[in-house]
Amino acid sequence: MECKVTGDIRSEGSIDSVTYLQNFDVTLYTISFIALSMNAAEAHWMVLGLQQQRTARVQWWFGCSCWCQKGCQLSEKVLVGKILLPIPYIMGVNPDQCEHVAKLIGIKLSLNEFIAYEELGKMKKIGLLTPRSEAMATFALCSFANPGSLACFIAVLVSLCPNQKENVGRVAFRALISGATTSLLTACVAEAASAAESAHGFPSSFQSSTAD
């Protein structure tokens, strides 16, 4: 009898695990399909539930002259880059490249790291970032702290523990911020380690990786 009960528990657990994994994959693939089938800037505001009219209002409120150079229109990417500008500056990114790194962080936080890395590759091809900034951005984007992953994990946790739905919802956003902050701190540590290597006469890990 005990063996039968144990077998039933294992069977039910296996079936439930497959169901949860299927739900996780469907959610992740759906969000990725929406993001990849659209322009990154358009998908960014679609995920946030914002429309172009609100962007126009923001542009009118701040004024193009306050954010952009003369003759430049305020776009979603420019707006995200300006809002998150202090983050890469605090991390130690070169001041003239903080806006580019801030755009990458914004794309990663609002969509996912795959699209952010794709944008990073485009910036690398046209030479917008130095090897040091590229390496810091690579570490900063390396996490699952994005709305899509958060939705997947919330769905799985609520399915496992329906009675803890309120607790999961209460800590979900804090978990997102914690995950993003961890990646940013990792980028800072990696940059500091590379600077220490250079100061002691060792070849920089960032420079060697980009050279390869």
mmCIF file of C-alpha atoms in Angstrom:
data_model
loop_
_atom_site.group_PDB
_atom_site.id
_atom_site.type_symbol
_atom_site.label_atom_id
_atom_site.label_comp_id
_atom_site.label_asym_id
_atom_site.label_seq_id
_atom_site.Cartn_x
_atom_site.Cartn_y
_atom_site.Cartn_z
ATOM 1 C CA MET A 1 0.000 0.000 0.000
ATOM 2 C CA GLU A 2 2.812 2.357 0.872
ATOM 3 C CA CYS A 3 4.563 1.649 -2.412
ATOM 4 C CA LYS A 4 1.349 2.290 -4.302
ATOM 5 C CA VAL A 5 0.803 5.616 -2.558
ATOM 6 C CA THR A 6 4.406 6.625 -3.215
ATOM 7 C CA GLY A 7 4.053 5.668 -6.861
ATOM 8 C CA ASP A 8 0.848 7.650 -7.202
ATOM 9 C CA ILE A 9 2.501 10.699 -5.685
ATOM 10 C CA ARG A 10 5.436 10.432 -8.062
ATOM 11 C CA SER A 11 3.134 9.955 -11.038
ATOM 12 C CA GLU A 12 1.008 12.960 -10.123
ATOM 13 C CA GLY A 13 4.125 15.032 -9.532
ATOM 14 C CA SER A 14 5.527 14.092 -12.930
ATOM 15 C CA ILE A 15 2.265 14.933 -14.681
ATOM 16 C CA ASP A 16 2.012 18.271 -12.879
ATOM 17 C CA SER A 17 5.631 19.080 -13.739
ATOM 18 C CA VAL A 18 5.010 18.460 -17.430
ATOM 19 C CA THR A 19 1.924 20.688 -17.305
ATOM 20 C CA TYR A 20 3.801 23.508 -15.603
ATOM 21 C CA LEU A 21 6.689 23.258 -18.050
ATOM 22 C CA GLN A 22 4.284 23.347 -20.985
ATOM 23 C CA ASN A 23 2.599 26.454 -19.603
ATOM 24 C CA PHE A 24 6.006 28.032 -19.026
ATOM 25 C CA ASP A 25 7.149 27.307 -22.590
ATOM 26 C CA VAL A 26 3.914 28.568 -24.139
ATOM 27 C CA THR A 27 4.095 31.829 -22.190
ATOM 28 C CA LEU A 28 7.760 32.361 -23.000
ATOM 29 C CA TYR A 29 7.372 31.537 -26.696
ATOM 30 C CA THR A 30 4.338 33.794 -27.026
ATOM 31 C CA ILE A 31 6.093 36.784 -25.506
ATOM 32 C CA SER A 32 9.253 36.146 -27.534
ATOM 33 C CA PHE A 33 7.237 35.822 -30.756
ATOM 34 C CA ILE A 34 5.485 39.127 -30.129
ATOM 35 C CA ALA A 35 8.758 40.849 -29.342
ATOM 36 C CA LEU A 36 10.743 39.375 -32.236
ATOM 37 C CA SER A 37 8.015 39.843 -34.853
ATOM 38 C CA MET A 38 7.853 43.553 -34.167
ATOM 39 C CA ASN A 39 10.316 46.372 -34.087
ATOM 40 C CA ALA A 40 12.015 46.473 -30.689
ATOM 41 C CA ALA A 41 10.832 49.998 -29.985
ATOM 42 C CA GLU A 42 7.228 49.184 -30.901
ATOM 43 C CA ALA A 43 7.229 45.983 -28.861
ATOM 44 C CA HIS A 44 8.738 47.863 -25.939
ATOM 45 C CA TRP A 45 5.747 50.143 -25.630
ATOM 46 C CA MET A 46 3.276 47.378 -26.449
ATOM 47 C CA VAL A 47 4.487 45.349 -23.483
ATOM 48 C CA LEU A 48 4.199 48.368 -21.224
ATOM 49 C CA GLY A 49 0.699 49.078 -22.504
ATOM 50 C CA LEU A 50 1.573 52.528 -23.815
ATOM 51 C CA GLN A 51 0.419 53.967 -27.110
ATOM 52 C CA GLN A 52 1.967 56.464 -29.483
ATOM 53 C CA GLN A 53 -0.335 59.184 -28.224
ATOM 54 C CA ARG A 54 1.226 58.998 -24.786
ATOM 55 C CA THR A 55 4.682 59.213 -26.329
ATOM 56 C CA ALA A 56 3.614 62.389 -28.107
ATOM 57 C CA ARG A 57 2.385 63.821 -24.815
ATOM 58 C CA VAL A 58 5.695 63.005 -23.154
ATOM 59 C CA GLN A 59 7.524 64.644 -26.036
ATOM 60 C CA TRP A 60 5.395 67.752 -25.666
ATOM 61 C CA TRP A 61 5.841 67.791 -21.882
ATOM 62 C CA PHE A 62 9.612 67.536 -21.776
ATOM 63 C CA GLY A 63 10.314 69.337 -25.010
ATOM 64 C CA CYS A 64 12.592 68.031 -27.687
ATOM 65 C CA SER A 65 15.193 70.710 -26.966
ATOM 66 C CA CYS A 66 15.597 69.499 -23.382
ATOM 67 C CA TRP A 67 16.387 65.902 -24.333
ATOM 68 C CA CYS A 68 17.824 65.827 -27.816
ATOM 69 C CA GLN A 69 20.149 67.753 -30.003
ATOM 70 C CA LYS A 70 18.725 70.300 -32.386
ATOM 71 C CA GLY A 71 16.845 68.687 -35.232
ATOM 72 C CA CYS A 72 16.426 65.349 -33.428
ATOM 73 C CA GLN A 73 12.991 64.006 -32.585
ATOM 74 C CA LEU A 74 12.227 62.359 -29.275
ATOM 75 C CA SER A 75 11.744 58.617 -29.739
ATOM 76 C CA GLU A 76 11.026 55.777 -27.358
ATOM 77 C CA LYS A 77 14.635 54.610 -27.325
ATOM 78 C CA VAL A 78 15.907 58.113 -26.681
ATOM 79 C CA LEU A 79 13.403 58.540 -23.853
ATOM 80 C CA VAL A 80 14.395 55.250 -22.209
ATOM 81 C CA GLY A 81 18.054 56.130 -22.622
ATOM 82 C CA LYS A 82 17.544 59.456 -20.877
ATOM 83 C CA ILE A 83 15.465 58.065 -18.011
ATOM 84 C CA LEU A 84 17.931 55.265 -17.220
ATOM 85 C CA LEU A 85 20.991 57.416 -17.892
ATOM 86 C CA PRO A 86 22.106 57.565 -14.215
ATOM 87 C CA ILE A 87 22.397 53.764 -13.981
ATOM 88 C CA PRO A 88 25.327 53.228 -16.387
ATOM 89 C CA TYR A 89 26.919 56.448 -15.148
ATOM 90 C CA ILE A 90 26.953 55.096 -11.587
ATOM 91 C CA MET A 91 28.295 51.786 -12.891
ATOM 92 C CA GLY A 92 31.298 53.575 -14.348
ATOM 93 C CA VAL A 93 30.514 53.555 -18.058
ATOM 94 C CA ASN A 94 32.173 56.279 -20.090
ATOM 95 C CA PRO A 95 29.940 59.385 -19.920
ATOM 96 C CA ASP A 96 29.695 59.699 -23.702
ATOM 97 C CA GLN A 97 28.396 56.119 -23.954
ATOM 98 C CA CYS A 98 26.031 56.029 -20.985
ATOM 99 C CA GLU A 99 22.995 56.730 -23.143
ATOM 100 C CA HIS A 100 23.690 53.748 -25.414
ATOM 101 C CA VAL A 101 24.114 51.383 -22.465
ATOM 102 C CA ALA A 102 20.983 52.836 -20.839
ATOM 103 C CA LYS A 103 19.002 52.013 -23.983
ATOM 104 C CA LEU A 104 20.187 48.408 -23.792
ATOM 105 C CA ILE A 105 19.215 48.150 -20.129
ATOM 106 C CA GLY A 106 15.794 49.611 -20.923
ATOM 107 C CA ILE A 107 15.179 47.099 -23.710
ATOM 108 C CA LYS A 108 16.268 44.261 -21.448
ATOM 109 C CA LEU A 109 14.031 45.326 -18.555
ATOM 110 C CA SER A 110 10.963 45.888 -20.724
ATOM 111 C CA LEU A 111 11.352 43.028 -23.247
ATOM 112 C CA ASN A 112 14.068 40.438 -22.656
ATOM 113 C CA GLU A 113 17.820 39.977 -22.770
ATOM 114 C CA PHE A 114 17.792 38.347 -26.221
ATOM 115 C CA ILE A 115 16.570 41.478 -27.975
ATOM 116 C CA ALA A 116 18.929 43.596 -25.870
ATOM 117 C CA TYR A 117 21.893 41.456 -26.906
ATOM 118 C CA GLU A 118 20.818 41.737 -30.530
ATOM 119 C CA GLU A 119 20.827 45.516 -30.178
ATOM 120 C CA LEU A 120 24.228 45.314 -28.466
ATOM 121 C CA GLY A 121 25.568 43.410 -31.464
ATOM 122 C CA LYS A 122 24.342 46.152 -33.798
ATOM 123 C CA MET A 123 26.041 48.807 -31.668
ATOM 124 C CA LYS A 124 29.253 46.794 -31.675
ATOM 125 C CA LYS A 125 29.249 46.492 -35.464
ATOM 126 C CA ILE A 126 28.992 50.240 -36.011
ATOM 127 C CA GLY A 127 31.472 51.016 -33.233
ATOM 128 C CA LEU A 128 29.243 52.914 -30.815
ATOM 129 C CA LEU A 129 30.780 51.291 -27.735
ATOM 130 C CA THR A 130 34.321 50.747 -26.537
ATOM 131 C CA PRO A 131 35.420 47.211 -25.557
ATOM 132 C CA ARG A 132 35.090 48.198 -21.897
ATOM 133 C CA SER A 133 31.518 49.442 -22.333
ATOM 134 C CA GLU A 134 30.621 46.382 -24.413
ATOM 135 C CA ALA A 135 31.849 44.060 -21.675
ATOM 136 C CA MET A 136 29.997 45.941 -18.932
ATOM 137 C CA ALA A 137 26.805 45.910 -20.995
ATOM 138 C CA THR A 138 27.223 42.173 -21.600
ATOM 139 C CA PHE A 139 27.307 41.479 -17.863
ATOM 140 C CA ALA A 140 24.519 43.974 -17.115
ATOM 141 C CA LEU A 141 22.128 42.303 -19.575
ATOM 142 C CA CYS A 142 22.805 38.759 -18.351
ATOM 143 C CA SER A 143 19.733 37.829 -16.299
ATOM 144 C CA PHE A 144 16.073 36.863 -16.605
ATOM 145 C CA ALA A 145 14.852 40.065 -14.954
ATOM 146 C CA ASN A 146 12.175 41.014 -17.477
ATOM 147 C CA PRO A 147 8.364 41.033 -17.526
ATOM 148 C CA GLY A 148 8.114 37.893 -19.659
ATOM 149 C CA SER A 149 10.181 35.734 -17.321
ATOM 150 C CA LEU A 150 8.439 37.258 -14.325
ATOM 151 C CA ALA A 151 5.034 36.320 -15.735
ATOM 152 C CA CYS A 152 6.203 32.750 -16.374
ATOM 153 C CA PHE A 153 7.512 32.263 -12.860
ATOM 154 C CA ILE A 154 4.443 33.844 -11.285
ATOM 155 C CA ALA A 155 2.217 31.460 -13.245
ATOM 156 C CA VAL A 156 4.255 28.438 -12.165
ATOM 157 C CA LEU A 157 4.456 29.456 -8.498
ATOM 158 C CA VAL A 158 0.746 30.245 -8.301
ATOM 159 C CA SER A 159 -0.031 26.881 -9.908
ATOM 160 C CA LEU A 160 2.130 25.122 -7.334
ATOM 161 C CA CYS A 161 0.817 27.088 -4.346
ATOM 162 C CA PRO A 162 -2.579 28.660 -5.119
ATOM 163 C CA ASN A 163 -3.039 29.712 -1.509
ATOM 164 C CA GLN A 164 0.124 31.848 -1.705
ATOM 165 C CA LYS A 165 -1.089 33.928 -4.635
ATOM 166 C CA GLU A 166 -1.096 37.191 -2.679
ATOM 167 C CA ASN A 167 2.399 36.637 -1.315
ATOM 168 C CA VAL A 168 3.761 35.816 -4.755
ATOM 169 C CA GLY A 169 2.189 38.926 -6.231
ATOM 170 C CA ARG A 170 3.538 41.071 -3.428
ATOM 171 C CA VAL A 171 7.171 40.028 -3.839
ATOM 172 C CA ALA A 172 7.202 39.579 -7.634
ATOM 173 C CA PHE A 173 8.183 43.131 -8.530
ATOM 174 C CA ARG A 174 10.808 43.221 -5.794
ATOM 175 C CA ALA A 175 12.269 40.014 -7.200
ATOM 176 C CA LEU A 176 12.447 41.647 -10.633
ATOM 177 C CA ILE A 177 14.308 44.659 -9.244
ATOM 178 C CA SER A 178 16.630 42.426 -7.219
ATOM 179 C CA GLY A 179 17.510 40.334 -10.265
ATOM 180 C CA ALA A 180 18.228 43.389 -12.390
ATOM 181 C CA THR A 181 20.314 44.979 -9.629
ATOM 182 C CA THR A 182 22.343 41.793 -9.247
ATOM 183 C CA SER A 183 23.301 41.891 -12.923
ATOM 184 C CA LEU A 184 24.317 45.539 -12.676
ATOM 185 C CA LEU A 185 26.454 44.837 -9.612
ATOM 186 C CA THR A 186 28.079 41.903 -11.407
ATOM 187 C CA ALA A 187 29.019 44.235 -14.256
ATOM 188 C CA CYS A 188 30.592 46.632 -11.749
ATOM 189 C CA VAL A 189 32.596 43.828 -10.116
ATOM 190 C CA ALA A 190 33.787 42.563 -13.501
ATOM 191 C CA GLU A 191 34.892 46.060 -14.495
ATOM 192 C CA ALA A 192 36.704 46.548 -11.188
ATOM 193 C CA ALA A 193 38.492 43.212 -11.573
ATOM 194 C CA SER A 194 39.573 44.130 -15.083
ATOM 195 C CA ALA A 195 40.853 47.506 -13.876
ATOM 196 C CA ALA A 196 42.832 45.777 -11.120
ATOM 197 C CA GLU A 197 44.431 43.437 -13.663
ATOM 198 C CA SER A 198 45.485 46.371 -15.817
ATOM 199 C CA ALA A 199 46.871 48.261 -12.810
ATOM 200 C CA HIS A 200 49.120 45.305 -11.883
ATOM 201 C CA GLY A 201 50.435 44.879 -15.397
ATOM 202 C CA PHE A 202 48.240 41.953 -16.418
ATOM 203 C CA PRO A 203 46.365 42.038 -19.734
ATOM 204 C CA SER A 204 42.779 43.123 -19.304
ATOM 205 C CA SER A 205 40.222 40.324 -19.573
ATOM 206 C CA PHE A 206 37.855 42.666 -21.408
ATOM 207 C CA GLN A 207 40.444 43.571 -24.021
ATOM 208 C CA SER A 208 41.543 39.973 -24.569
ATOM 209 C CA SER A 209 37.964 38.732 -24.984
ATOM 210 C CA THR A 210 37.089 41.406 -27.522
ATOM 211 C CA ALA A 211 40.323 40.859 -29.405
ATOM 212 C CA ASP A 212 39.516 37.171 -29.833
#
